mmCIF file of C-alpha atoms in Angstrom:
data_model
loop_
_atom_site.group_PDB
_atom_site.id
_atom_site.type_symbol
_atom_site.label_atom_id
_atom_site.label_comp_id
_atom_site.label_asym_id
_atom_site.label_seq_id
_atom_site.Cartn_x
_atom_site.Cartn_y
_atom_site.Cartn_z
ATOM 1 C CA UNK A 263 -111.268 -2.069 -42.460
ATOM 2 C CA UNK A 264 -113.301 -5.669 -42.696
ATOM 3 C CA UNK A 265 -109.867 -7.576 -40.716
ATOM 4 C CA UNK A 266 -110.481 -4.119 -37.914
ATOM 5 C CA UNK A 267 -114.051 -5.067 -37.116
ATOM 6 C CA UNK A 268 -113.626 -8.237 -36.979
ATOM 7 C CA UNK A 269 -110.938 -7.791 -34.500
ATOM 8 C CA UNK A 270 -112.247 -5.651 -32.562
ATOM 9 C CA UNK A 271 -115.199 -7.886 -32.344
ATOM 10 C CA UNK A 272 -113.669 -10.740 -31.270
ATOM 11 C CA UNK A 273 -111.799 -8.662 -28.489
ATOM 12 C CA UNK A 274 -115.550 -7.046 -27.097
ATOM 13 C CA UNK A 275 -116.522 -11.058 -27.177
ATOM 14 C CA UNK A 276 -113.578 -11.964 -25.514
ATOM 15 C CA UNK A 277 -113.423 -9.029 -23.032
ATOM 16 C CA UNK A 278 -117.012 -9.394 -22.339
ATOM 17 C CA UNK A 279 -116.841 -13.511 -21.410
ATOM 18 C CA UNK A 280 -113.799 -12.641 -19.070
ATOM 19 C CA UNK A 281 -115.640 -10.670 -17.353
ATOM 20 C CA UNK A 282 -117.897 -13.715 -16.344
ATOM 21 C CA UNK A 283 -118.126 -14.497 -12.682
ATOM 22 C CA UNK A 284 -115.703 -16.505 -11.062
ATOM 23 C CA UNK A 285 -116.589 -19.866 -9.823
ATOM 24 C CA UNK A 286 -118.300 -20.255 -6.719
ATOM 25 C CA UNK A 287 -120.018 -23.223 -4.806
ATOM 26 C CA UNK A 288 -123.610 -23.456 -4.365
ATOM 27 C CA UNK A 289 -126.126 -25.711 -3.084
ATOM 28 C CA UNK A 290 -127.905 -26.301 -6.850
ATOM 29 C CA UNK A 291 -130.797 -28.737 -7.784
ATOM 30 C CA UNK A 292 -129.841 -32.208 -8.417
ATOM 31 C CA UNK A 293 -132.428 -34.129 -10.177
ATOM 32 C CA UNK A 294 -136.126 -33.671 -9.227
ATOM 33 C CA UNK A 295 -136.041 -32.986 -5.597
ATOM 34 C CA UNK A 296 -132.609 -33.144 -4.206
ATOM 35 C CA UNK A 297 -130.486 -30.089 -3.979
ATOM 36 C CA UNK A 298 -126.264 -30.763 -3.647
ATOM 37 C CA UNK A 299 -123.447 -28.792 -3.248
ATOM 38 C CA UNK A 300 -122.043 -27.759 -6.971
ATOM 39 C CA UNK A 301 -119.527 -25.227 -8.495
ATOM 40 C CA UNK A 302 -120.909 -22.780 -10.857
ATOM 41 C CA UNK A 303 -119.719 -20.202 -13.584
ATOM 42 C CA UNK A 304 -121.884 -17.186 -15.111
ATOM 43 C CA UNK A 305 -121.215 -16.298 -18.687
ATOM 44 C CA UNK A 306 -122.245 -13.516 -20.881
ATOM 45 C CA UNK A 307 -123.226 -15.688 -23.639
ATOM 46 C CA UNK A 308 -125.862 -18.281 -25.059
ATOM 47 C CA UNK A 309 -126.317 -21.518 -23.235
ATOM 48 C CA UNK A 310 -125.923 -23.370 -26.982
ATOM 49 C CA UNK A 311 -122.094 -22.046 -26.935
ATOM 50 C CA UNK A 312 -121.252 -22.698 -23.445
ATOM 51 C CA UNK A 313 -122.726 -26.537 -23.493
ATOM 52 C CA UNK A 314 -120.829 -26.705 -27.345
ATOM 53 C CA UNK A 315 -117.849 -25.304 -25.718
ATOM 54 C CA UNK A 316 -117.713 -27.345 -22.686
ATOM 55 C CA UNK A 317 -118.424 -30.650 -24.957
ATOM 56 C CA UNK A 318 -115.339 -30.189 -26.748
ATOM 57 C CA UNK A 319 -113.387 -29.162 -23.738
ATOM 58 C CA UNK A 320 -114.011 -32.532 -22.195
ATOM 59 C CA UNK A 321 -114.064 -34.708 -25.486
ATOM 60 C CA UNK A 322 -110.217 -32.891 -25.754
ATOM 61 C CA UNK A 323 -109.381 -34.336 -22.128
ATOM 62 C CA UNK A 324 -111.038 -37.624 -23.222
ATOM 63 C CA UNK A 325 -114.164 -37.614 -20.801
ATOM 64 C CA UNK A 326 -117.290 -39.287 -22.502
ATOM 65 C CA UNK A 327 -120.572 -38.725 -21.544
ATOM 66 C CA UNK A 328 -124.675 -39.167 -21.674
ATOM 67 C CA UNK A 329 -127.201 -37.830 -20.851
ATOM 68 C CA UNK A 330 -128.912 -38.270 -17.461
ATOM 69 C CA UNK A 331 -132.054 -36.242 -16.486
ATOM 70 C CA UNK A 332 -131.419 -32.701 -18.139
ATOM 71 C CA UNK A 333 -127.714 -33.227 -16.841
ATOM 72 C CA UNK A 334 -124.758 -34.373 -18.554
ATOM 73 C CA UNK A 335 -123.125 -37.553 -16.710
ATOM 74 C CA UNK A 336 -119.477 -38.650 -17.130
ATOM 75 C CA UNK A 337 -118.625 -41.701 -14.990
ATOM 76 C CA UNK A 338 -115.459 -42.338 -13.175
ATOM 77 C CA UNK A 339 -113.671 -39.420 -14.652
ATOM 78 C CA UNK A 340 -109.515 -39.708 -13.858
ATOM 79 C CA UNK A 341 -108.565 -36.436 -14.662
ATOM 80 C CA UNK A 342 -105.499 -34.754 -13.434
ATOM 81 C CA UNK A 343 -106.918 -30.902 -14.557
ATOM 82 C CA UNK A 344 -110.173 -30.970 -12.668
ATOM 83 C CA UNK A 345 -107.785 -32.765 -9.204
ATOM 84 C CA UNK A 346 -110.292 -35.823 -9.118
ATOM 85 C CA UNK A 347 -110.056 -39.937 -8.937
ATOM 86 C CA UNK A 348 -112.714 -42.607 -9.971
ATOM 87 C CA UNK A 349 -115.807 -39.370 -9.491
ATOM 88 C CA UNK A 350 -118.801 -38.584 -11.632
ATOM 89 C CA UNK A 351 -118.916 -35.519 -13.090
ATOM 90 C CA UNK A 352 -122.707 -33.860 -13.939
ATOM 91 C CA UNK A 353 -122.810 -30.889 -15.487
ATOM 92 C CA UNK A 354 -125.724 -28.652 -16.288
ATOM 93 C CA UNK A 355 -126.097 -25.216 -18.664
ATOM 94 C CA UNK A 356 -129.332 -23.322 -17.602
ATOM 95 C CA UNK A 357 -130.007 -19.656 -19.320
ATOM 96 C CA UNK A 358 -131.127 -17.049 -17.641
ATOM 97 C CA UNK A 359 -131.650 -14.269 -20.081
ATOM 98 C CA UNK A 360 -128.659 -13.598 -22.156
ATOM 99 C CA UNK A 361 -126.279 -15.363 -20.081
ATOM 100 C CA UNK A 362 -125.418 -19.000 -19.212
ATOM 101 C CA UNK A 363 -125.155 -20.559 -15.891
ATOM 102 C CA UNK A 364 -122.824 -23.458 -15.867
ATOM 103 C CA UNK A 365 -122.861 -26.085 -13.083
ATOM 104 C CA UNK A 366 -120.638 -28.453 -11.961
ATOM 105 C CA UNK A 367 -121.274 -31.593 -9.691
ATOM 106 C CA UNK A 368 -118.554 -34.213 -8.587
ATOM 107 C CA UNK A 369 -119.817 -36.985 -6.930
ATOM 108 C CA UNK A 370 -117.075 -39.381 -5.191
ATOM 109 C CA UNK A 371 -117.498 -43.051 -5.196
ATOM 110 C CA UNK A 372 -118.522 -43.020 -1.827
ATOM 111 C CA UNK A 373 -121.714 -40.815 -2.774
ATOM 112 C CA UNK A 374 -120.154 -37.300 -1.148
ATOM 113 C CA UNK A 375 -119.963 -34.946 -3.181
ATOM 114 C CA UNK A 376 -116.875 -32.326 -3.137
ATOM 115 C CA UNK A 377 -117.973 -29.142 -1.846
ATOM 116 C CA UNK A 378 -116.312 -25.847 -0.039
ATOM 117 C CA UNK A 379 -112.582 -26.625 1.617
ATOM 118 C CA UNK A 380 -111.816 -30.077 -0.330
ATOM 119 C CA UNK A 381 -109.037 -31.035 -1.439
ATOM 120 C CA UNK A 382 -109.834 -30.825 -5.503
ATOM 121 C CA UNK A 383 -111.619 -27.781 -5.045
ATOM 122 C CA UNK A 384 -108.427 -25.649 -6.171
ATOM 123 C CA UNK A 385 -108.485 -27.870 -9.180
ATOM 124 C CA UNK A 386 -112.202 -28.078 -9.881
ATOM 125 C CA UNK A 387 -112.259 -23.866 -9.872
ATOM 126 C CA UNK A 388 -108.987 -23.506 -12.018
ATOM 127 C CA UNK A 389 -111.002 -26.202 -14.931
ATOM 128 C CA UNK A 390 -113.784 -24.171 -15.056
ATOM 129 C CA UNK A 391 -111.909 -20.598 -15.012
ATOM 130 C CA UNK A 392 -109.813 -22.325 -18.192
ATOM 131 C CA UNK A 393 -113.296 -22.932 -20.177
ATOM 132 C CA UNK A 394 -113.502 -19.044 -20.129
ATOM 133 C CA UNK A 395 -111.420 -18.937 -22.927
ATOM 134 C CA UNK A 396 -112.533 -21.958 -24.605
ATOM 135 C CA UNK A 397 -116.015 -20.387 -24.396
ATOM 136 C CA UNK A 398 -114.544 -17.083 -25.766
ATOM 137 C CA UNK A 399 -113.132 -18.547 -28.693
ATOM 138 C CA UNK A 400 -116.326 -20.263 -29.876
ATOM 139 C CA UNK A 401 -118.202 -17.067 -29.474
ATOM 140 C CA UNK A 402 -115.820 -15.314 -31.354
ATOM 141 C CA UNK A 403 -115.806 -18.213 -34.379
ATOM 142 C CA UNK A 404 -119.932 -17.355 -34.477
ATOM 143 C CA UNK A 405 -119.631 -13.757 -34.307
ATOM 144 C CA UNK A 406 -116.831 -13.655 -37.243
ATOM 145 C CA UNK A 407 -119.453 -16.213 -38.982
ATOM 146 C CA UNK A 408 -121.936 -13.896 -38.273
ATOM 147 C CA UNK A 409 -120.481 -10.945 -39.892
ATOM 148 C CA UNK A 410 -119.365 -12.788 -42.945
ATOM 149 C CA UNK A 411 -122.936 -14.048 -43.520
ATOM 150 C CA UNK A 412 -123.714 -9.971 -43.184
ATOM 151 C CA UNK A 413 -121.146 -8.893 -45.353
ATOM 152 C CA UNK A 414 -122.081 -11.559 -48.345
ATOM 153 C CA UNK A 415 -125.551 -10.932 -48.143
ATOM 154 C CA UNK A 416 -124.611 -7.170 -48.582
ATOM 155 C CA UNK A 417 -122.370 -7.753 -51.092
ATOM 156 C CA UNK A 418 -124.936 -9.671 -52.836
ATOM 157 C CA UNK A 419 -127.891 -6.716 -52.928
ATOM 158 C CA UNK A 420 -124.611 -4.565 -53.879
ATOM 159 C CA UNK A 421 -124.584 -6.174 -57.076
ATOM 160 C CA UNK A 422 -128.209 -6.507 -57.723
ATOM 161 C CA UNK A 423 -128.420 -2.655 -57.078
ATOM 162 C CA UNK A 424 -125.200 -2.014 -59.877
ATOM 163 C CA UNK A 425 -126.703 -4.113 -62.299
ATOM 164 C CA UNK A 426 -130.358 -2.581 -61.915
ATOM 165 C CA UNK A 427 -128.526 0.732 -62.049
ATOM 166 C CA UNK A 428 -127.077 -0.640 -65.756
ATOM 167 C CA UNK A 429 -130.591 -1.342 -66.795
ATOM 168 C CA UNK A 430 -131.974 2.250 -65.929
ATOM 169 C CA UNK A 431 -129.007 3.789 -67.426
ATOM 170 C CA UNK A 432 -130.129 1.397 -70.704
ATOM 171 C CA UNK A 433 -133.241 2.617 -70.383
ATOM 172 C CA UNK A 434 -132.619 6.130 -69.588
ATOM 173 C CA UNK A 435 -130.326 6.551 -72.659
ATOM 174 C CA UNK A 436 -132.891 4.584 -74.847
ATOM 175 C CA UNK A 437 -135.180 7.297 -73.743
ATOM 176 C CA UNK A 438 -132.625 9.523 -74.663
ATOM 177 C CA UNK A 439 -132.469 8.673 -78.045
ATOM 178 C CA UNK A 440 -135.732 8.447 -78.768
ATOM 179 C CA UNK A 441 -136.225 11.915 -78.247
#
């Protein structure tokens, strides 16, 4: 019954972050005052799992990065997956309520930055649709950790509750005899 839950669990999590909006360009705000054209992904989960998610996503492709003004900046990323050459990549996570907006910015070395009808954009949409289930999985490793943290503390006051239930029966019998 405990293996069922958990299943099904994990397949509501993963159900409900496929179900995120596709990817779709926006004009987004870059630093303080400067808006620039970005990609971005909605997803039905905390902003702590989709940045966690997305940092091991890129750490497994080998793209290192710091932190630049709330953003995340990886220089001169060569990456075959997201169709770019010699760009920086910024990405953001904002929340808005329950969900997670993801963006992503790809600045060329020429200081354009890839928007609507270029040439990577086919690339740049199919990363981000592939982090759905990279995102999925890590919300399904916290739920399952979740549950298990539920299921031990209830197994705990379980046995508190048997073994104050062998004291009253001590005492009951005591009482019992003493009669």
């Amino acid at each position: 019954m405990k293996k069922f839950f958990v299943s099904f669990l994990g397949l509501f999590f993963v159900c409900a972050i496929a179900n995120a909006q596709t990817v779709s360009n926006v004009t987004a705000e870059f630093g303080k005052d400067a808006m620039r054209p970005a990609y971005t992904m909605t997803f039905d989960c905390s902003k702590k799992i989709v940045e966690e998610a997305l940092q091991k996503r890129l750490k497994k492709d080998k793209i290192k990065g710091k932190s630049n003004s709330g953003m995340m900046l990886y220089s001169k990323v060569n990456n075959s997956a997201l169709g770019v050459q010699n760009c920086n990549l910024y990405t953001r996570v904002e929340s808005v309520g329950k969900k997670a907006n993801l963006y992503f910015f790809l600045e060329r070395e020429n200081g354009n930055f890839i928007t609507t009808g270029d040439a990577e954009e086919s690339s740049v949409i199919k990363y981000m649709e592939s982090l759905i289930a990279d995102v999925a999985a890590l919300q399904q490793k916290y739920d399952v950790n979740t549950q298990k943290k539920v299921y031990e503390k209830s197994e705990k006051n379980y046995q508190k509750l048997v073994s104050q239930q062998k004291k009253l029966e001590k005492k009951v019998q005591k009482a019992d005899n003493e009669r």
